[in-house]
mmCIF file with all atom_site columns, C-alpha atoms and ligand atoms in Angstrom:
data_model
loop_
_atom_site.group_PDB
_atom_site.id
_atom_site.type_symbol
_atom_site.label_atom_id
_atom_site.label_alt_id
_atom_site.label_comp_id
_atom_site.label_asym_id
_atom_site.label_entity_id
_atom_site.label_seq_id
_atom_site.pdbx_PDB_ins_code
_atom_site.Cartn_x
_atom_site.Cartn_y
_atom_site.Cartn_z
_atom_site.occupancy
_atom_site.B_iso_or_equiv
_atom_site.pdbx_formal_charge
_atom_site.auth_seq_id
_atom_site.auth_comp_id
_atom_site.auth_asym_id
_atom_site.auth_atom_id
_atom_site.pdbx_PDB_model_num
ATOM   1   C  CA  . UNK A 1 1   ? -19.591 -20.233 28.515 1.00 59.00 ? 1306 UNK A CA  1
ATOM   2   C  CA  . UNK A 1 2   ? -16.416 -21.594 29.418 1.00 61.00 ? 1307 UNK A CA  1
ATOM   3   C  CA  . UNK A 1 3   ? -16.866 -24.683 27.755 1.00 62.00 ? 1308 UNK A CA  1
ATOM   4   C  CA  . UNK A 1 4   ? -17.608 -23.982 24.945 1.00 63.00 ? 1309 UNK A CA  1
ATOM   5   C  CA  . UNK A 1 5   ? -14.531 -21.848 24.838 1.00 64.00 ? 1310 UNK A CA  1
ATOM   6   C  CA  . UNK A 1 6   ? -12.710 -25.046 25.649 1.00 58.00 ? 1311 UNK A CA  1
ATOM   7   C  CA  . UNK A 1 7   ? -14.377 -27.439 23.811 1.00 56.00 ? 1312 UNK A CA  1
ATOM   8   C  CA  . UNK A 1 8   ? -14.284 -25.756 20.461 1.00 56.00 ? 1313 UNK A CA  1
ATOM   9   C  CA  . UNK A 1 9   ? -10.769 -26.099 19.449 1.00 55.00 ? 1314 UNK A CA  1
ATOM   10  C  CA  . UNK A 1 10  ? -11.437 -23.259 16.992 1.00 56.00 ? 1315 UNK A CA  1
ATOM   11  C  CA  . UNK A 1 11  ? -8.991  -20.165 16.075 1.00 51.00 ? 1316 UNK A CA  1
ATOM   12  C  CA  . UNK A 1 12  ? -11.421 -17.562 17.671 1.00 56.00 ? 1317 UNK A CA  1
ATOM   13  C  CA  . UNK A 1 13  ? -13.028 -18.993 20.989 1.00 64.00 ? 1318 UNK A CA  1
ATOM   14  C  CA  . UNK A 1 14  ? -9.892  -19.420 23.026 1.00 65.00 ? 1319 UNK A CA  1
ATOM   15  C  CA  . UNK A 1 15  ? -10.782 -19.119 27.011 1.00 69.00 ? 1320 UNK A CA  1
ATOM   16  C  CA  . UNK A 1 16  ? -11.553 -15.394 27.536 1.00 85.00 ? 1321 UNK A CA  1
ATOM   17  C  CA  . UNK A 1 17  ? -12.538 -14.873 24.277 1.00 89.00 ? 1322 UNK A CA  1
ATOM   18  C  CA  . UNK A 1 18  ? -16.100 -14.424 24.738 1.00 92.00 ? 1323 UNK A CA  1
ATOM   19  C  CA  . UNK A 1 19  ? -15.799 -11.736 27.889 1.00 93.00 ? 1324 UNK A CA  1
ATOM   20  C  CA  . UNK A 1 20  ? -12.981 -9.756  25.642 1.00 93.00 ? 1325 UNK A CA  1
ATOM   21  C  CA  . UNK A 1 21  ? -15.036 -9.698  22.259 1.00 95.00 ? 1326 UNK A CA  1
ATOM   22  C  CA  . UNK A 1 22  ? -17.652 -8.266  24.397 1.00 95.00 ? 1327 UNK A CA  1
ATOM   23  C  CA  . UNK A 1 23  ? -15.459 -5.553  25.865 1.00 96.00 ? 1328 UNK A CA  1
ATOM   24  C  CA  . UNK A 1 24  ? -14.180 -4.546  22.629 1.00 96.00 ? 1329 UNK A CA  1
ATOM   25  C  CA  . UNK A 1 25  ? -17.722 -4.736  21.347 1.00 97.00 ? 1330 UNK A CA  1
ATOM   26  C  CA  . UNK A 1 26  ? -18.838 -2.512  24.171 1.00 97.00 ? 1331 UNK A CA  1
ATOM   27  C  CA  . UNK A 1 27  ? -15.750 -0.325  23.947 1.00 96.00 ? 1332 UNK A CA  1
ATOM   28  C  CA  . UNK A 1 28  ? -16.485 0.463   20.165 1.00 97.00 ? 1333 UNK A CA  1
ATOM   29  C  CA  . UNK A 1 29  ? -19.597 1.498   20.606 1.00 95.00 ? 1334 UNK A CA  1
ATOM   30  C  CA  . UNK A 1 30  ? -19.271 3.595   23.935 1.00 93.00 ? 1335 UNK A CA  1
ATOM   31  C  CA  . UNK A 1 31  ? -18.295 6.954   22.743 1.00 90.00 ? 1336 UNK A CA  1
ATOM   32  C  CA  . UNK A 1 32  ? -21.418 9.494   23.501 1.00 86.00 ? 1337 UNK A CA  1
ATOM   33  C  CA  . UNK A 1 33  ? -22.785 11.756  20.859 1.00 84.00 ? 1338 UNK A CA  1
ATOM   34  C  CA  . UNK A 1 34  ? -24.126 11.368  16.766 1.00 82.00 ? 1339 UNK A CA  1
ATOM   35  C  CA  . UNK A 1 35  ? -20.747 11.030  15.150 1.00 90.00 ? 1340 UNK A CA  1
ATOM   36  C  CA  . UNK A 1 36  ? -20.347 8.025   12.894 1.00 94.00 ? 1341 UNK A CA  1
ATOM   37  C  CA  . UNK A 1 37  ? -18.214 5.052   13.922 1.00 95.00 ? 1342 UNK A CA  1
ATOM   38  C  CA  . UNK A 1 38  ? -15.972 2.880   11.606 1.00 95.00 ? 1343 UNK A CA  1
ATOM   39  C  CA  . UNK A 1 39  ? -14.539 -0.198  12.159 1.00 94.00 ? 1344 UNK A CA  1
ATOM   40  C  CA  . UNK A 1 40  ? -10.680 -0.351  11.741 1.00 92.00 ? 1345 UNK A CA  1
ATOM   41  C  CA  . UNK A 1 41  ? -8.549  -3.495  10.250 1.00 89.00 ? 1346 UNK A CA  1
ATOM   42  C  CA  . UNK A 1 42  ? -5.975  -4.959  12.613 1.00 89.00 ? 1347 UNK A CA  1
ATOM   43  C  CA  . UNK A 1 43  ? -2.703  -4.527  11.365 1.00 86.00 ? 1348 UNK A CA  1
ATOM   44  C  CA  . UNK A 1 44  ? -1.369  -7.846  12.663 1.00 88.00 ? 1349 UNK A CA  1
ATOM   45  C  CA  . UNK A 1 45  ? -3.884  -11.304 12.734 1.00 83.00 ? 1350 UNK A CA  1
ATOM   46  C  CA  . UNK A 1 46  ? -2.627  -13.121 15.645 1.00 87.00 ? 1351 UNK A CA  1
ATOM   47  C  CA  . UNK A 1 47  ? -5.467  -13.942 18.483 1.00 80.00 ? 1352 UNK A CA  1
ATOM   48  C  CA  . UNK A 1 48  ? -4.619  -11.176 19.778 1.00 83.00 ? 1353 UNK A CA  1
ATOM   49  C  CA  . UNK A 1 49  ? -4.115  -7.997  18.368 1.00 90.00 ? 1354 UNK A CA  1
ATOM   50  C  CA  . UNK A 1 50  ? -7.210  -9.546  15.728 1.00 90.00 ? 1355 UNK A CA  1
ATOM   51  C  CA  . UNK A 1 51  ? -9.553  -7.410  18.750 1.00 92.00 ? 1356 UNK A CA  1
ATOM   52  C  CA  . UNK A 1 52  ? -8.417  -4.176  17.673 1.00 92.00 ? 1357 UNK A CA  1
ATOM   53  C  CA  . UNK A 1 53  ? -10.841 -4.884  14.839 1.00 94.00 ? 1358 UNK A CA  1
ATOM   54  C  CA  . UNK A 1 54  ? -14.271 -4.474  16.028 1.00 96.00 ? 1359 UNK A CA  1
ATOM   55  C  CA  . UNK A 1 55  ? -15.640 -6.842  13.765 1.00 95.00 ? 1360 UNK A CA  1
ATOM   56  C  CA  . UNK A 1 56  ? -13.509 -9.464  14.815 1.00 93.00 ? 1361 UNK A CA  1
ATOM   57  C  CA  . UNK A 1 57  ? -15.111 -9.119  18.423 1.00 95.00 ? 1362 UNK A CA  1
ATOM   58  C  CA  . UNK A 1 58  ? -18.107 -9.676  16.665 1.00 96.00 ? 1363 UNK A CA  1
ATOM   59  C  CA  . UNK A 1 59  ? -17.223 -12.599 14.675 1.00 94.00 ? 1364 UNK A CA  1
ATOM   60  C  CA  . UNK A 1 60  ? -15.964 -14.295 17.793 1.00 92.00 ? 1365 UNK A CA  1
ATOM   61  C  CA  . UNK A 1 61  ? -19.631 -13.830 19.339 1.00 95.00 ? 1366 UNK A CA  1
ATOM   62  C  CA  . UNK A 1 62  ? -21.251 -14.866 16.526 1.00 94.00 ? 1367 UNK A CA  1
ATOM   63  C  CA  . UNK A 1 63  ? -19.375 -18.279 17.170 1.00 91.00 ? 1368 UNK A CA  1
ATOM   64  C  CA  . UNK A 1 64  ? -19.646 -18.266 20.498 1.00 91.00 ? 1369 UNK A CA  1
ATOM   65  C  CA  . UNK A 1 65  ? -23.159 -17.718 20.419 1.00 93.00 ? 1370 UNK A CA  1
ATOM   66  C  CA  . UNK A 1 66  ? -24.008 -20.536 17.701 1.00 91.00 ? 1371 UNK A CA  1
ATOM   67  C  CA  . UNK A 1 67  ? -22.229 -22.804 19.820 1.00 89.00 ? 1372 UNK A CA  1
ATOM   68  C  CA  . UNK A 1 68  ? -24.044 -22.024 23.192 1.00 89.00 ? 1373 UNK A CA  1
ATOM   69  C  CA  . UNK A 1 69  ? -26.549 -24.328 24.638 1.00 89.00 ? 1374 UNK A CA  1
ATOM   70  C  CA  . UNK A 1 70  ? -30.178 -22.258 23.991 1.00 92.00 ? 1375 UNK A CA  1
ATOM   71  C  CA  . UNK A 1 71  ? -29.972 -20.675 27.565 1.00 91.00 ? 1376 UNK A CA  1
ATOM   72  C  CA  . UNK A 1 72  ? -26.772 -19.729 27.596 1.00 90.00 ? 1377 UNK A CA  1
ATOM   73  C  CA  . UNK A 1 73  ? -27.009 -18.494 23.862 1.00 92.00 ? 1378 UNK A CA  1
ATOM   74  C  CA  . UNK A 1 74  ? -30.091 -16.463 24.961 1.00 94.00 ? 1379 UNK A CA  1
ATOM   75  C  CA  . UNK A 1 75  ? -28.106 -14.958 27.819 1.00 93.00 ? 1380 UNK A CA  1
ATOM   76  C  CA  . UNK A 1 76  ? -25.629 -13.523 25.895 1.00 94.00 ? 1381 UNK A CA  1
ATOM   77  C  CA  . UNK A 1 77  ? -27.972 -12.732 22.962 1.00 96.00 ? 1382 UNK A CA  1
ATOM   78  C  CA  . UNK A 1 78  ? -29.379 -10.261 25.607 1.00 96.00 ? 1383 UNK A CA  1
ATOM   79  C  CA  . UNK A 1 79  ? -25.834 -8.771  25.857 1.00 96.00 ? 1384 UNK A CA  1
ATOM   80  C  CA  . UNK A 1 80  ? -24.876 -8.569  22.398 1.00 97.00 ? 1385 UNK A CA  1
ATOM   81  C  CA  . UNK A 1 81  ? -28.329 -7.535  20.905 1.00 97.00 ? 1386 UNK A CA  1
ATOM   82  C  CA  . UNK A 1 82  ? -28.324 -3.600  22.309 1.00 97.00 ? 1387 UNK A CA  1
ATOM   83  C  CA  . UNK A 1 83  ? -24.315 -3.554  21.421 1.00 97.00 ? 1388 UNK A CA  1
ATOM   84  C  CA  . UNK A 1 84  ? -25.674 -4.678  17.591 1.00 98.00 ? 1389 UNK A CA  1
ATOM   85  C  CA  . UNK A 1 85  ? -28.456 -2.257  17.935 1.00 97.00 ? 1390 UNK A CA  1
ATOM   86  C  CA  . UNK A 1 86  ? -26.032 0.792   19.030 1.00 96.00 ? 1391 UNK A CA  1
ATOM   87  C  CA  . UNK A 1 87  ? -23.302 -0.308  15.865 1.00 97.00 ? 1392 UNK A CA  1
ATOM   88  C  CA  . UNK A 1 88  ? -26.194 -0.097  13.351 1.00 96.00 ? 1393 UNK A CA  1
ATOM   89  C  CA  . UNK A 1 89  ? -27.079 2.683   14.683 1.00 95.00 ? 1394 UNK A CA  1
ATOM   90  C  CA  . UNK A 1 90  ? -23.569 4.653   14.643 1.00 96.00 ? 1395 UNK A CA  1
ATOM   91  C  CA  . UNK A 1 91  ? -21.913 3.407   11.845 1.00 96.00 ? 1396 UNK A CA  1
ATOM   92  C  CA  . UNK A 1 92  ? -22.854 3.900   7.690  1.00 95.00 ? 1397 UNK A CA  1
ATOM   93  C  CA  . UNK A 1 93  ? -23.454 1.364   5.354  1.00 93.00 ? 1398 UNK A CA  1
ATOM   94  C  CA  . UNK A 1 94  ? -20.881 0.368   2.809  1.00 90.00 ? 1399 UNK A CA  1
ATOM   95  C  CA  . UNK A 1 95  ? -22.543 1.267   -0.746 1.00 87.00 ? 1400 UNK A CA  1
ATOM   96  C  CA  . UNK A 1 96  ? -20.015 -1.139  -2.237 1.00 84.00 ? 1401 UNK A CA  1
ATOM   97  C  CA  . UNK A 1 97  ? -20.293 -3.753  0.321  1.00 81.00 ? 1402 UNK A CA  1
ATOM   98  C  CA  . UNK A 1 98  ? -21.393 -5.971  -2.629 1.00 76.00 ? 1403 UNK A CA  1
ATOM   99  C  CA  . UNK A 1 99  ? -18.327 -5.923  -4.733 1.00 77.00 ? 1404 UNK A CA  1
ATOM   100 C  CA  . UNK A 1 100 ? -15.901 -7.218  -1.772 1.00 70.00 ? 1405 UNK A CA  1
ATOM   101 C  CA  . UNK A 1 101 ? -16.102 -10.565 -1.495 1.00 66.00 ? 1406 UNK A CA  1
ATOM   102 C  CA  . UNK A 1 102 ? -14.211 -10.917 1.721  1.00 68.00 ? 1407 UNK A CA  1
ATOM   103 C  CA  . UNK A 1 103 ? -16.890 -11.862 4.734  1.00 72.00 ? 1408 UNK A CA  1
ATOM   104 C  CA  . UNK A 1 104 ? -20.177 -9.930  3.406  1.00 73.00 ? 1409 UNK A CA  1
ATOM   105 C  CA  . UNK A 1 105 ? -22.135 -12.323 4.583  1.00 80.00 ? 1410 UNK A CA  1
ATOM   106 C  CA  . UNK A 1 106 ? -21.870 -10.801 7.976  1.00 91.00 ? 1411 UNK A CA  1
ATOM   107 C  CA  . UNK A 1 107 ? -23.692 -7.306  7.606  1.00 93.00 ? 1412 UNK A CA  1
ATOM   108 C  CA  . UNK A 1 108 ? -21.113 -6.206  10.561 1.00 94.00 ? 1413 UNK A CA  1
ATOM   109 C  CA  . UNK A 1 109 ? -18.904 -6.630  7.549  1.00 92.00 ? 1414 UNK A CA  1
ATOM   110 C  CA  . UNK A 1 110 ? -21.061 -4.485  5.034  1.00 91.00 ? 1415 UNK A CA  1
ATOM   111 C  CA  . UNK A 1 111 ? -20.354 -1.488  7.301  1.00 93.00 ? 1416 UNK A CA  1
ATOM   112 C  CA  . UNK A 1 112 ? -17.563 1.733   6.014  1.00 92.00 ? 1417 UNK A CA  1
ATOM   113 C  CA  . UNK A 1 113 ? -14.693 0.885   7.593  1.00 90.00 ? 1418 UNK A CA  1
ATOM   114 C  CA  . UNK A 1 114 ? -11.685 3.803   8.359  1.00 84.00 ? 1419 UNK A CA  1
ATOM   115 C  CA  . UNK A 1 115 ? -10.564 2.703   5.897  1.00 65.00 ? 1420 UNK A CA  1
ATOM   116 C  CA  . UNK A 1 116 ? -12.866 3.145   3.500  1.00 45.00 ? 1421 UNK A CA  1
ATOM   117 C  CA  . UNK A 1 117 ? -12.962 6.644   4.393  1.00 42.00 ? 1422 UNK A CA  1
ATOM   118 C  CA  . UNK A 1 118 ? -10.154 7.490   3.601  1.00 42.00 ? 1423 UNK A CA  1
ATOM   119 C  CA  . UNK A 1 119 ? -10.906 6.316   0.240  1.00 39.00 ? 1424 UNK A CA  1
HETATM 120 ZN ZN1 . LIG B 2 .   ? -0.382  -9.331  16.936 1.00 91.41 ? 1805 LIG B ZN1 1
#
């Protein structure tokens, strides 16, 4: 895990990435109860405060994870998979999802966002 974050040389995966996006990750989707989640934009993009959006932490996973050798990738697949399962589960899909244009292709992305909610 590590190594990858070393080897990449990419914006994201910095060392400590991985076990931080997974905190956040678990974090977000810790609070008991039916309520609805929604993601919330950073307000500032450096490495950093880019975590207080969830779906950063997920981004960085989804790097991490397509850069993993298979074990390692299946590892933390087994990690991140009841995390995805819990953040379907909690937050509401975005019926406008399709007129953004910014990241959609991640359905993490295709969520309502605070933001959103607020209209
Ligand atoms: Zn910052």
């Amino acid at each position: 895990m590590h190594r990858v974050e070393y080897l990449s040389g990419s914006f994201y995966i910095h060392p400590g990435a991985t076990d931080r996006a997974l905190r956040r990750y678990r974090e977000f989707v810790r609070p008991p109860g039916r309520r609805p989640l929604y993601p919330q934009e950073s307000f500032c993009s450096c490495t950093w405060c880019s975590f207080d959006d969830v779906r950063h932490a997920r981004d960085v996973l989804e790097e991490v994870l397509e850069r993993l050798p298979e074990r390692a990738r299946a590892e933390l697949g087994r990690l991140v998979k009841p995390l995805d399962v819990v953040f379907l589960h909690r937050t509401l899909p975005d019926p406008f999802a399709h007129r953004r244009e910014w990241r959609t292709e991640f359905w993490w992305y295709r969520r309502l966002t605070d933001r959103s909610e607020r209209g």
